[in-house]
Coordinates of C-alpha atoms in Angstrom, one line a residue:
X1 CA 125.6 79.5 116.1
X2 CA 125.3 82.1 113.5
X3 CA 123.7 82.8 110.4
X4 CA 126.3 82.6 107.3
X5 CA 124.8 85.0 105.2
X6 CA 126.7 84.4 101.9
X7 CA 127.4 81.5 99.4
X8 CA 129.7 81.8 97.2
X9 CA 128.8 79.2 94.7
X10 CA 125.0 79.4 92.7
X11 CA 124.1 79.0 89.3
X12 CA 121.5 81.0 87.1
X13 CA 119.7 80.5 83.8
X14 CA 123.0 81.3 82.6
X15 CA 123.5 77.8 82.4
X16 CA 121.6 75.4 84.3
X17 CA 120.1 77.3 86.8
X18 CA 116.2 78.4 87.1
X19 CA 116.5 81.7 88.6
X20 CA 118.1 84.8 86.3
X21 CA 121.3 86.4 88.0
X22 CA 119.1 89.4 88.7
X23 CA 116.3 87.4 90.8
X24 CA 119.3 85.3 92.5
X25 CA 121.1 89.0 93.8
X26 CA 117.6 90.1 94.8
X27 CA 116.7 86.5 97.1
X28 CA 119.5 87.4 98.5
X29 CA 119.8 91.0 99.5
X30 CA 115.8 90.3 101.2
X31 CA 117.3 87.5 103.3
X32 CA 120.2 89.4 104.5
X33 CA 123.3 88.5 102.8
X34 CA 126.3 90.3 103.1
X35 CA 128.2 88.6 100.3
X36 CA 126.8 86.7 96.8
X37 CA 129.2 84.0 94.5
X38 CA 128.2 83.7 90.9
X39 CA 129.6 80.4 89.6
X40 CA 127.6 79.2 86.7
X41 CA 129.5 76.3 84.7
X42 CA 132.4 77.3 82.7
X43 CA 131.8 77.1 79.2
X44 CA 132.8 73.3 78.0
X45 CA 132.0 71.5 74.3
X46 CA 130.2 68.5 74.7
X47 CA 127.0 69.5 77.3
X48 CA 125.5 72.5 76.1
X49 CA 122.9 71.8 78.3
X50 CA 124.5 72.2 81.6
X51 CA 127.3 74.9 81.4
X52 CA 127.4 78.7 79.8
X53 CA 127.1 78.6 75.9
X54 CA 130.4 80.0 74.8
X55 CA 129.1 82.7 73.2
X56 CA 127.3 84.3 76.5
X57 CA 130.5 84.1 78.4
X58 CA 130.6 88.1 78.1
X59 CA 127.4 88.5 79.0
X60 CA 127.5 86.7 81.6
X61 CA 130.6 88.4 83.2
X62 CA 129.3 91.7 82.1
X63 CA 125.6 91.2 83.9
X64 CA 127.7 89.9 87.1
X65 CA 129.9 93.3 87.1
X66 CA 126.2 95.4 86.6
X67 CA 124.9 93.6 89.8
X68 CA 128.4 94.2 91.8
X69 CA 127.5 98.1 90.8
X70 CA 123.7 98.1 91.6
X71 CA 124.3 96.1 95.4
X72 CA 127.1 98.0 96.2
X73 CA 126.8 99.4 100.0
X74 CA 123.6 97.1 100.3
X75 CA 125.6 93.5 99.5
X76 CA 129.2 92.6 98.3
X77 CA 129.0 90.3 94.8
X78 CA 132.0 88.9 93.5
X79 CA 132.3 87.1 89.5
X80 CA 133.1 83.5 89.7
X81 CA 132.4 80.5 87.7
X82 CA 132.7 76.8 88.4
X83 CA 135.3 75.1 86.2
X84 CA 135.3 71.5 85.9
X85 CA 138.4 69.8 84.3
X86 CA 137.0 69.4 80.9
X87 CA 136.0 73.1 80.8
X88 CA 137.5 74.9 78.2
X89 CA 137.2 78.4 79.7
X90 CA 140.0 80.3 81.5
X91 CA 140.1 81.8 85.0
X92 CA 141.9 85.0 84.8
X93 CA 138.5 87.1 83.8
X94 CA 136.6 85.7 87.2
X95 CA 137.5 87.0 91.2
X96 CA 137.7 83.6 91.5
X97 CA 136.3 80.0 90.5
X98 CA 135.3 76.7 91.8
X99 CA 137.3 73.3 90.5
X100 CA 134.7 69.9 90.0
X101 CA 135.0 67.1 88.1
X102 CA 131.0 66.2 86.6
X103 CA 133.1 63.8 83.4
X104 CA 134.6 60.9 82.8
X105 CA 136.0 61.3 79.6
X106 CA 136.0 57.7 77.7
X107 CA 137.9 55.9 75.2
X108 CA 136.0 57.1 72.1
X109 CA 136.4 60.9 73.2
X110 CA 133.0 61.6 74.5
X111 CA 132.5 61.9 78.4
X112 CA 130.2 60.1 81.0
X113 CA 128.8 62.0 83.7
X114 CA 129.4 61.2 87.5
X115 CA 126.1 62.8 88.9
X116 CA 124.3 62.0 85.4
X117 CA 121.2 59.6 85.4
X118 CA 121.4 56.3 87.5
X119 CA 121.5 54.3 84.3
X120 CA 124.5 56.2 82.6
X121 CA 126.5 55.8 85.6
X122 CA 125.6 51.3 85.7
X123 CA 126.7 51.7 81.5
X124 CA 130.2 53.3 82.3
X125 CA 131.0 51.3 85.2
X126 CA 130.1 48.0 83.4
X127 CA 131.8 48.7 80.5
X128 CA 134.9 50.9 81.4
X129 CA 135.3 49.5 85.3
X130 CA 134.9 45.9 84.9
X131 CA 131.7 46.4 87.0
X132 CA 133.2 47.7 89.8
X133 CA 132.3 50.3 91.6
X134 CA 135.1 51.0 93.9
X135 CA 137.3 51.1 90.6
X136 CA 135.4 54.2 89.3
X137 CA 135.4 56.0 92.7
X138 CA 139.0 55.3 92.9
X139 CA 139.6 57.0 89.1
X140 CA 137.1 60.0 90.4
X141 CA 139.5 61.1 93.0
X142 CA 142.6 60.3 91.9
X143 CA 141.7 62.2 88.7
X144 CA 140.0 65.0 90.9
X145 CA 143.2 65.2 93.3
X146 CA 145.7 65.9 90.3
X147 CA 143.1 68.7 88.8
X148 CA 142.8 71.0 91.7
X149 CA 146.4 70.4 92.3
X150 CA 147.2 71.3 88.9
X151 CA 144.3 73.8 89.1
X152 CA 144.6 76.0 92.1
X153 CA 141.5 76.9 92.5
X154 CA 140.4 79.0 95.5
X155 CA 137.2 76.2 96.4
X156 CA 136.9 72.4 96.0
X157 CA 133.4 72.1 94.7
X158 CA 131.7 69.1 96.4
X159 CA 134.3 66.7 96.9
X160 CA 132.9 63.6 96.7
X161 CA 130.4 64.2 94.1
X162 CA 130.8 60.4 93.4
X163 CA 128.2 59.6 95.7
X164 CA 125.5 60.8 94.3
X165 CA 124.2 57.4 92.3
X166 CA 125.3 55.2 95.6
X167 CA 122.4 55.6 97.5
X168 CA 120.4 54.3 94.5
X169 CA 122.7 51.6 92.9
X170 CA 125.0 50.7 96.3
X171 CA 128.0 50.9 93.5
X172 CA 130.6 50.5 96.5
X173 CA 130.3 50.5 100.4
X174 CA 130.8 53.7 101.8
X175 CA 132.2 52.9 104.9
X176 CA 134.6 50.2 103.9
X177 CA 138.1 50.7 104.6
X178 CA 138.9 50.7 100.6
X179 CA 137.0 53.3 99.9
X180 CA 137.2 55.6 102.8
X181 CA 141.2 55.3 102.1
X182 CA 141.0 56.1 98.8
X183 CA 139.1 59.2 99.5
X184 CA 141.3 60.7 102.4
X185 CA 144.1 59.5 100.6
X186 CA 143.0 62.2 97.7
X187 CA 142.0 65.0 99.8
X188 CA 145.2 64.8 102.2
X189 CA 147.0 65.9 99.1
X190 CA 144.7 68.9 99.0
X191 CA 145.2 70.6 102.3
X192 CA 148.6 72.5 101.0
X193 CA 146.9 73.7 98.0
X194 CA 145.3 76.3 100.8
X195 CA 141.9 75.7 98.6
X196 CA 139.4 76.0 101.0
X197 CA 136.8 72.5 100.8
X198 CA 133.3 73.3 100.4
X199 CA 130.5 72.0 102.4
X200 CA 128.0 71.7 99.8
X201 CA 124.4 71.7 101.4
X202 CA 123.1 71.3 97.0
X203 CA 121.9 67.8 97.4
X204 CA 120.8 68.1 100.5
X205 CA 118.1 71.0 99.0
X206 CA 117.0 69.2 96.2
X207 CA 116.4 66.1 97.9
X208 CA 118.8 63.1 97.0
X209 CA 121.2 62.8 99.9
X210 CA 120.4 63.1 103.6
X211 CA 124.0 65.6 104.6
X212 CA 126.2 67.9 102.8
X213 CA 129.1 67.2 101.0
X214 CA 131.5 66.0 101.7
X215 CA 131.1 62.9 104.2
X216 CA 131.8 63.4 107.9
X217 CA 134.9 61.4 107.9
X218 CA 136.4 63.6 105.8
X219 CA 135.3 67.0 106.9
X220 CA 137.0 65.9 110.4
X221 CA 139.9 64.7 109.1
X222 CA 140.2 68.1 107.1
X223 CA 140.1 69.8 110.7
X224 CA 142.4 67.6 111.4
X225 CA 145.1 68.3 108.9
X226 CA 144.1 72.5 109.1
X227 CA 142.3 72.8 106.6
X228 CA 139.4 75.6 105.9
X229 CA 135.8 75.1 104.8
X230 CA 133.3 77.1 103.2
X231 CA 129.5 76.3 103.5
X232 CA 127.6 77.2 99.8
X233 CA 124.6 76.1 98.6
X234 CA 125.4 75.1 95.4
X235 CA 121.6 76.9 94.3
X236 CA 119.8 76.5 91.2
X237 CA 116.9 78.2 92.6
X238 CA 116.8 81.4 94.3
X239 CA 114.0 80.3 97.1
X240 CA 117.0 77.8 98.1
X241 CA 119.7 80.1 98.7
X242 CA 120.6 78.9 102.4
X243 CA 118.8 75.8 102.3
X244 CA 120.5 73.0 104.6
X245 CA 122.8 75.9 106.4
X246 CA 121.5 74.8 109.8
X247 CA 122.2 71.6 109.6
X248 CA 126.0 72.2 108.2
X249 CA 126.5 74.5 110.5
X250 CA 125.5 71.4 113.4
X251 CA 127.7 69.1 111.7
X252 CA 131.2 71.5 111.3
X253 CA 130.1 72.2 115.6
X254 CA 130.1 68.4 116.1
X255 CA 133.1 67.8 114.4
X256 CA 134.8 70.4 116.6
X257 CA 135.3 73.2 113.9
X258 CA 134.4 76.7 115.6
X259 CA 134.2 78.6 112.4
X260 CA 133.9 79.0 108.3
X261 CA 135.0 81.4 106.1
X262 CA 132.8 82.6 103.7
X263 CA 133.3 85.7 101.1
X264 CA 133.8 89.0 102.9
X265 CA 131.8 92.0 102.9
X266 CA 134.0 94.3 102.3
X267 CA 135.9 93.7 98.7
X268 CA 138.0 96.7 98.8
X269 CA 139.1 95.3 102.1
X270 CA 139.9 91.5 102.0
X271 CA 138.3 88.7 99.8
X272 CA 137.9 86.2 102.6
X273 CA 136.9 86.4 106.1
X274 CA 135.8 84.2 108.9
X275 CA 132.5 84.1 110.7
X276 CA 132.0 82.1 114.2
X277 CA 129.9 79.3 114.2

């Protein structure tokens, strides 16, 4: 098994992040990385608190392209940003970006998060899901599927970010039949997209769930179908860059998969390359 090295998906005071770009590049050059992802949250309207202000867009793309220069020959560091559906930034300044879906938007225009507080989660499904949980996870992917399809994006951010309250409120069973169809049913429209799916190791660092993203079941039957994964940390703090990489890496070799791709060293050369697990 080796060491990935790279993640091509963290987040910096930026937006919500608590590591500056700067001290993010640096974690990462003393661990070894050959490659770095900047992806803080595209810029959107109605949660300041989580995503790029609008008006630091350009100084956020600018301080990424003065890191690319000051790491070059020591680490490769590409611009990217994580756009979820209700982001009202474009892609075409970035090397590449990351499609999610944090929102629900509701009737009376304003949106409901799907990883916000356990309470605000209970409120939207009571009131816009007839209590039922397996209704709102069913809405969460099928809504998800037609973004990235509509998208393109070059990663699927943690697919099934929809279980992040579950532990907590059991909103739906997890391994009933309903709800494991649902969920394949979503990502089997994915796999000609050529997106690769991430393996998002984020809430396994701070502490709320117990594996990656997305579920095993899934990540198998991605194999299954072809499809490529990524392993990224999804880091908000620089002392966490590679945190929960081991055990990834010991799920993908269960589930038969005998490498990841991960963003290359050499940009001048290729964007994406493979590394053996």
């Amino acid at each position: 098994m080796k060491s990935i090295l790279s993640s091509a998906h963290v987040h910096t005071t930026f937006c919500d992040g608590k590591s500056t770009a700067q001290e993010m590049a640096r974690t990462a050059c003393e661990m070894g990385f050959v490659s770095l992802g900047f992806t803080s949250h595209a810029p959107q309207m109605f949660d300041p608190a989580h995503c790029i202000d609008p008006s630091r867009e350009c100084d956020y793309i600018n301080e990424i392209r003065r890191i690319k220069q000051e790491y070059k020959g020591r680490m490769a560091v590409y611009l990217g940003i994580e756009r979820d559906m209700y982001s009202c930034s474009e892609s075409t300044e970035y090397d590449y970006f990351i499609a999610s879906m944090h929102y629900f938007k509701i009737p009376d225009g304003s949106y409901s998060g799907v990883d916000a507080p356990a309470e605000i989660m209970q409120k939207y499904i009571n009131e816009y899901c007839d209590g039922n949980g397996l209704e709102m996870a069913k809405r969460y992917f099928t809504q998800f599927r037609d973004y990235v399809i509509e998208s393109k994006p070059q990663i699927i951010g943690h697919f099934d970010l929809v279980r992040y309250n579950n532990a907590a409120l059991h909103l739906y069973d997890e391994d009933s039949l309903d709800y494991k169809m649902m969920a394949l049913d979503a990502l089997r429209d994915l796999v000609d997209t050529n997106a690769l799916l991430e393996v998002n190791t984020g809430g396994v660092a701070r502490g709320y769930m117990t594996e990656p993203y997305p579920a095993l079941f899934l990540l198998k039957e991605w194999k299954n179908w072809g499809g490529e994964v990524i392993i990224n940390s999804d880091c908000h703090d620089a002392k966490l860059l590679d945190a929960g990489y081991v055990q990834a890496e010991e799920i993908l070799l269960s589930l038969g998969y005998d490498h990841v791709v991960r963003l290359s060293r050499n940009p001048e050369k290729e964007m994406w390359e493979r590394v053996e697990l």
